[in-house]
Amino acid sequence: MAGFCLLSLILAVAALTVCVTVLCLNGGTSVLSPSGRHMLCFCADGFSGSNCETDESASCFDGIGLHYRGPVSKSASGRECLEWDSESVREIGVYPKNLGPGRHNHCRNPDYSRRAWCYVRTASRLMKEDCDIPRCAKDNGSDSLTGAQSGWQCGQREERNMKVVGGALSAVERHPWMAAVFSRSARGRAFTCGGSLISPCWVLTAAHCFPDGTKTSIHKLSVFVGRNAINETDAQREQEFRVSELFIHEHFDNTDGNYNHDIALLKIRSPDGRCAKESSSVKTVCIPEAHQSLSVGTSCEVTGYGREQEGLWYYSQYLREAKVNLLSQDVCSSKAYYGNMITDNMLCAGSPDWSADACKGDSGGPLVCRVRDRVFLFGVVSWGEGCSRQFRPGVYTKVSNYYNWILEKTGLSSLS
């Protein structure tokens, strides 16, 4: 019995310890009542709030501010933020989650918006307003999709007319965001997939390029940008990188041939720790805003080092490009095409005469479309039935559906 009581006491203390740890954050100490119940937190220097959840020293935010826990409680217009759990906020029916513990009115970003924000009251209504909090400075321009802090301008290229299935040879300067992913094995280094440089430190590609998923040995991966040919080296054009991080979309599962959420990110670093340097053959491609779409029939380009036609056993030696047109979701998901294999996270593109298409080896590469004077990455080469088959267009991951996912994983800022 004594042993049982001692065990009970130990368990009770352990439970109380866990409770205190959860209640008081950032090194805060719980003050208990005589009955052992938590009353309040004594916060460590630099922190405040009922649960010590507010970091008083936070003067800026990284990425889009998902983890900002600073004290700012006014919107950019100078209006006082409303408490997140106030009755008026609850009445509009959009009470956000993931605000952190404690009752407060500090600026937060619980819904993956462009930056930290809060609800304010105007003369006529309750509304959501951004907060005027500066972004934390980062080196190498790695916190911007446009690379603005390092002078990069996404979606720019040289318009060379140098002549994928049904496609033509293309100089890498026409597609300077094109990346080539290689993997090393006992037999040497082999080309794996294409990709797109979306910031100096990040390459966007397809999840199915990594069949081992999260168990992929990233130390065996290398990435080239500015590479014009698979088996030729051009030191004046190309740059080589190691992979320091790999993010495969959490909901990608290809066990049943389902290519939904076929998207992945690679963080690249050179041996001396640098990211890509801008040149005529190395530039970033722009990312479309969340759920942005183009009209059916828009002419776009797909590029890659894949097979030039179905049935060939070898890949193209040189980078190739093909022009394809966007198809409607209704057409591509019709019975004559792919039926219910097409999800809202995919888009289809093909040439009117079915002569041009992506093919095996082009996986992970870019489908880009020009919008005004810049080039945007609207698709990632994902899958398709054969190459250039009638009523079987190429299927691409719809990049705009993953805008916020990209921001979350990379810490990149928005395009604005």
XYZ file of C-alpha atoms in Angstrom:
416
model
C 0.000 0.000 0.000
C 2.840 2.392 0.883
C 4.478 1.635 -2.447
C 1.188 2.287 -4.230
C 0.784 5.665 -2.464
C 4.348 6.640 -3.334
C 3.736 5.711 -6.968
C 0.515 7.727 -6.970
C 2.352 10.716 -5.563
C 5.066 10.444 -8.221
C 2.457 10.221 -10.981
C 0.581 13.198 -9.576
C 3.745 15.295 -9.441
C 4.626 14.244 -12.973
C 1.161 15.185 -14.218
C 1.396 18.523 -12.422
C 4.817 19.151 -13.975
C 3.442 18.481 -17.466
C 0.522 20.782 -16.787
C 2.794 23.573 -15.539
C 5.084 23.148 -18.547
C 2.153 23.567 -20.915
C 0.637 26.507 -19.036
C 3.726 28.715 -18.730
C 5.747 29.099 -21.909
C 9.215 30.465 -22.645
C 10.666 29.630 -19.235
C 7.754 31.001 -17.215
C 7.040 29.667 -13.716
C 3.580 28.600 -12.567
C 2.270 29.919 -9.266
C 0.084 27.325 -7.559
C -2.773 27.673 -5.100
C -2.667 25.729 -1.776
C -4.783 23.069 -3.484
C -2.131 22.613 -6.167
C -4.053 24.336 -8.954
C -2.368 26.741 -11.345
C -3.164 30.406 -10.654
C -0.828 32.502 -12.783
C 2.547 32.600 -14.536
C 5.671 34.499 -13.562
C 7.277 35.200 -16.923
C 10.974 35.259 -17.747
C 12.498 38.568 -18.822
C 11.366 39.567 -22.279
C 8.069 37.652 -22.206
C 4.551 38.583 -21.127
C 0.947 37.446 -21.328
C -1.151 35.139 -19.198
C 0.882 32.172 -20.453
C 4.131 34.078 -21.185
C 3.288 33.595 -24.862
C 4.255 37.095 -26.021
C 7.864 37.742 -26.976
C 8.397 41.408 -26.157
C 11.733 41.436 -27.988
C 10.250 40.350 -31.331
C 10.519 43.413 -33.584
C 10.198 41.717 -36.973
C 8.899 38.518 -38.567
C 10.300 35.808 -40.820
C 8.587 34.399 -43.901
C 4.907 35.273 -43.680
C 4.864 35.556 -39.893
C 3.401 32.155 -39.041
C 5.523 32.023 -35.910
C 5.453 35.704 -34.982
C 4.657 36.048 -31.265
C 5.531 39.715 -30.792
C 3.583 42.403 -28.912
C 2.291 44.584 -31.794
C -1.454 45.058 -31.366
C -2.302 47.755 -33.904
C -3.061 47.390 -37.595
C -1.158 49.258 -40.315
C -3.878 51.942 -40.261
C -3.276 52.549 -36.558
C -6.491 50.906 -35.361
C -6.383 48.893 -32.140
C -6.662 45.146 -32.732
C -9.654 43.352 -31.234
C -9.106 40.410 -28.919
C -9.178 37.221 -30.961
C -11.756 35.557 -28.748
C -13.911 38.639 -28.209
C -17.634 38.279 -28.715
C -17.669 40.578 -31.754
C -14.990 38.503 -33.505
C -16.798 35.274 -32.742
C -19.988 36.722 -34.218
C -18.515 36.974 -37.705
C -17.892 33.235 -37.613
C -14.253 33.192 -38.758
C -12.440 32.757 -35.465
C -8.986 31.502 -36.477
C -7.107 28.652 -34.862
C -3.401 28.375 -33.997
C -3.154 31.735 -32.272
C -1.122 30.429 -29.379
C -2.384 30.301 -25.782
C -3.727 33.184 -23.779
C -6.355 35.860 -24.305
C -4.779 38.644 -26.345
C -5.136 41.055 -29.256
C -1.635 40.807 -30.734
C -1.040 40.573 -34.485
C -0.761 36.973 -35.681
C -1.003 34.986 -38.926
C -3.058 31.874 -38.173
C -4.443 31.383 -41.700
C -1.344 31.631 -43.932
C -2.079 35.159 -45.138
C 0.663 37.339 -46.618
C 1.736 38.671 -43.211
C 0.617 39.023 -39.577
C -2.796 40.666 -39.192
C -5.730 41.198 -36.806
C -9.401 42.173 -36.710
C -10.244 45.858 -36.261
C -13.464 47.799 -36.015
C -14.177 50.621 -38.454
C -17.129 53.014 -38.420
C -19.211 50.621 -40.501
C -17.946 47.089 -39.906
C -15.489 44.607 -38.504
C -12.626 43.838 -40.881
C -9.277 42.121 -41.228
C -6.221 44.389 -41.556
C -2.505 43.690 -41.974
C -0.147 44.861 -39.260
C 2.791 47.145 -39.958
C 5.596 44.872 -38.774
C 8.912 44.827 -40.674
C 10.338 41.630 -42.106
C 13.516 40.319 -40.555
C 16.513 40.825 -42.822
C 18.049 37.724 -44.381
C 21.172 37.318 -46.466
C 21.409 35.956 -49.983
C 17.946 37.278 -50.857
C 16.576 33.906 -49.717
C 13.423 35.367 -48.148
C 11.896 36.606 -51.358
C 10.290 34.807 -54.268
C 11.347 37.680 -56.484
C 14.824 37.790 -54.974
C 14.315 41.538 -54.633
C 16.688 41.975 -51.691
C 19.593 40.581 -53.709
C 18.635 42.331 -56.940
C 17.000 39.301 -58.572
C 13.975 39.848 -60.802
C 11.960 36.686 -61.382
C 10.612 35.585 -64.756
C 13.154 37.409 -66.946
C 15.068 35.706 -69.743
C 16.935 36.186 -72.990
C 14.660 35.728 -76.005
C 16.879 33.543 -78.150
C 15.213 31.699 -81.027
C 17.107 28.391 -80.846
C 15.347 25.428 -81.823
C 10.526 17.182 -75.169
C 8.390 15.370 -77.674
C 7.695 17.370 -80.798
C 9.823 20.136 -79.339
C 13.024 21.847 -80.349
C 16.453 22.402 -78.869
C 16.488 25.331 -76.488
C 19.314 27.383 -74.995
C 19.235 27.376 -71.214
C 19.218 31.193 -71.350
C 15.617 30.923 -72.565
C 14.751 28.886 -69.477
C 17.336 30.022 -66.915
C 15.265 28.679 -63.995
C 15.616 25.113 -65.308
C 17.210 22.785 -62.750
C 18.526 19.242 -63.181
C 18.448 16.861 -60.216
C 20.990 14.034 -60.094
C 21.412 11.153 -57.648
C 24.604 9.261 -56.850
C 24.877 5.488 -56.580
C 27.581 2.821 -56.848
C 27.307 3.115 -60.625
C 27.947 6.846 -60.621
C 25.761 9.936 -60.941
C 22.485 9.626 -62.834
C 19.958 12.219 -63.957
C 16.755 11.912 -61.898
C 14.365 14.775 -62.561
C 13.938 18.347 -63.669
C 13.066 21.243 -61.406
C 12.630 25.020 -61.292
C 14.665 27.626 -59.414
C 12.093 29.698 -57.513
C 14.544 31.597 -55.300
C 18.337 31.630 -55.010
C 18.189 28.811 -52.433
C 15.129 26.759 -53.443
C 14.174 24.433 -56.303
C 10.586 23.260 -56.877
C 10.110 19.780 -58.353
C 7.792 16.734 -58.233
C 7.284 14.508 -55.192
C 7.306 11.314 -57.257
C 10.955 11.990 -58.135
C 11.786 10.666 -54.649
C 10.288 7.158 -54.339
C 11.868 6.723 -50.891
C 9.914 9.719 -49.632
C 11.163 11.144 -46.346
C 13.787 8.379 -46.226
C 15.523 9.789 -49.297
C 19.276 10.137 -48.768
C 19.617 13.821 -49.589
C 23.416 13.644 -49.301
C 23.327 11.596 -52.519
C 21.467 14.321 -54.411
C 22.999 17.157 -56.395
C 21.332 19.934 -58.355
C 22.587 21.859 -61.379
C 21.197 25.137 -62.683
C 22.260 26.745 -65.936
C 22.924 23.316 -67.425
C 22.327 23.045 -71.141
C 23.197 19.353 -71.624
C 22.848 16.296 -69.419
C 26.270 14.783 -70.088
C 28.301 17.895 -70.816
C 29.867 20.369 -68.420
C 29.940 24.093 -69.128
C 31.630 25.860 -66.239
C 30.795 29.281 -67.705
C 27.044 28.621 -67.569
C 26.201 26.112 -64.853
C 26.295 26.040 -61.062
C 26.289 22.897 -58.912
C 24.726 22.481 -55.469
C 24.196 19.992 -52.704
C 20.761 19.451 -51.162
C 20.457 20.467 -47.512
C 16.682 19.977 -47.101
C 13.926 18.074 -48.894
C 10.232 18.748 -48.346
C 7.769 16.326 -49.953
C 4.124 17.326 -49.691
C 2.612 15.652 -46.649
C -0.409 14.330 -48.551
C 1.432 12.864 -51.518
C 0.937 9.091 -51.667
C 1.673 7.291 -54.903
C 1.164 3.724 -53.662
C -1.918 3.379 -55.876
C -0.649 5.483 -58.764
C -2.297 8.594 -57.363
C -0.296 11.697 -58.253
C -2.339 14.149 -56.179
C -0.136 16.703 -54.356
C 2.838 15.778 -56.551
C 5.134 18.570 -55.407
C 8.422 18.827 -53.500
C 11.013 21.415 -52.508
C 14.800 21.190 -52.428
C 16.966 23.629 -50.493
C 20.279 23.991 -52.287
C 23.713 25.045 -51.047
C 27.148 25.061 -52.658
C 30.038 23.445 -50.737
C 30.974 26.888 -49.379
C 27.385 27.507 -48.204
C 26.238 29.850 -50.960
C 23.012 29.836 -52.946
C 22.643 30.424 -56.669
C 24.158 33.508 -58.282
C 22.197 35.304 -60.966
C 23.560 35.233 -64.506
C 22.238 35.077 -68.061
C 21.815 31.294 -67.644
C 20.614 31.269 -64.013
C 17.509 33.194 -62.970
C 14.396 32.564 -60.881
C 10.918 31.929 -62.256
C 7.908 33.725 -60.769
C 5.298 31.890 -58.684
C 1.608 32.659 -59.359
C -0.509 33.900 -56.456
C -2.710 31.447 -54.583
C -5.323 29.864 -56.894
C -4.423 32.171 -59.790
C -5.403 30.635 -63.125
C -5.144 31.407 -66.818
C -7.768 31.140 -69.515
C -8.255 27.900 -71.442
C -6.116 27.807 -74.579
C -3.290 29.917 -73.158
C -0.010 29.001 -74.846
C 2.687 27.841 -72.412
C 6.041 26.058 -72.616
C 7.268 22.816 -71.085
C 11.007 22.152 -70.890
C 13.127 19.174 -69.960
C 15.825 16.668 -70.782
C 13.330 13.806 -71.212
C 12.803 11.358 -74.053
C 12.119 12.901 -77.430
C 9.397 10.378 -78.195
C 7.623 7.491 -76.512
C 9.515 4.202 -76.683
C 13.040 5.614 -76.808
C 15.327 4.168 -74.125
C 17.515 7.278 -73.836
C 16.931 10.816 -72.678
C 17.597 13.919 -74.737
C 21.193 15.034 -74.498
C 20.226 18.708 -74.607
C 17.512 20.830 -73.049
C 14.387 20.920 -75.201
C 11.194 22.955 -75.128
C 7.698 22.449 -76.514
C 4.695 24.740 -76.779
C 1.434 23.430 -75.346
C -1.987 24.942 -74.655
C -3.881 24.806 -71.371
C -6.991 22.598 -71.410
C -10.104 23.072 -69.325
C -10.590 21.006 -66.196
C -13.925 19.758 -67.538
C -12.356 18.448 -70.733
C -9.393 16.782 -69.051
C -11.580 15.076 -66.455
C -14.110 13.871 -69.012
C -14.466 10.182 -69.849
C -12.752 10.666 -73.200
C -9.639 11.929 -71.437
C -8.619 10.955 -67.854
C -11.947 10.884 -66.024
C -11.820 11.034 -62.223
C -8.033 10.623 -62.154
C -7.823 14.418 -62.480
C -8.073 16.378 -59.206
C -8.374 20.097 -58.538
C -4.637 20.109 -57.818
C -3.791 19.208 -61.422
C -3.952 20.962 -64.768
C -3.613 19.568 -68.290
C -1.878 20.921 -71.350
C -1.260 19.625 -74.853
C -0.818 20.755 -78.444
C -3.852 20.953 -80.748
C -2.485 18.209 -83.021
C -1.100 16.119 -80.114
C 2.424 16.427 -81.529
C 4.046 18.084 -78.492
C 4.065 16.800 -74.927
C 6.178 16.153 -71.865
C 7.620 12.643 -71.698
C 9.489 10.281 -69.397
C 12.462 12.110 -67.917
C 10.760 15.508 -67.935
C 9.238 14.875 -64.477
C 9.575 17.729 -62.020
C 10.349 20.230 -64.759
C 8.544 23.496 -65.453
C 5.403 24.367 -67.356
C 5.740 28.141 -67.687
C 3.390 30.769 -69.085
C 4.081 34.406 -69.852
C 1.936 36.943 -68.007
C 2.575 40.439 -69.349
C 6.373 40.865 -69.264
C 7.284 38.035 -66.877
C 7.297 34.232 -66.928
C 5.382 32.290 -64.246
C 5.624 28.663 -63.167
C 2.053 27.368 -63.457
C 2.789 23.643 -63.576
C 5.226 20.939 -62.498
C 5.530 17.984 -64.898
C 3.738 15.180 -63.058
C 2.258 12.345 -65.142
C 0.471 11.305 -68.302
C -0.431 8.213 -70.297
C 2.350 7.734 -72.799
C 3.718 10.713 -74.746
C 1.826 12.732 -77.352
C -1.099 10.308 -77.388
C -4.439 11.571 -78.608
C -6.751 12.592 -75.731
C -3.928 11.897 -73.266
C -2.338 15.307 -72.585
C 0.406 15.956 -70.072
C -0.786 16.394 -66.488
C 0.892 18.950 -64.254
C 0.772 19.846 -60.585
C -1.101 23.152 -60.305
C 1.506 25.351 -58.593
C -0.876 28.161 -57.614
C -2.689 25.742 -55.291
C 0.530 25.383 -53.291
C 1.525 29.034 -52.961
C 0.986 29.104 -49.198
C 2.572 25.675 -48.767
C 5.709 26.954 -50.483
C 5.797 30.014 -48.245
C 5.329 27.906 -45.131
C 8.071 25.398 -45.940
C 10.655 27.830 -47.251
C 10.057 30.947 -45.177
C 9.954 32.944 -48.420
C 7.927 36.150 -48.463
C 5.063 36.915 -50.813
C 5.529 38.420 -54.272
C 4.103 41.781 -53.233
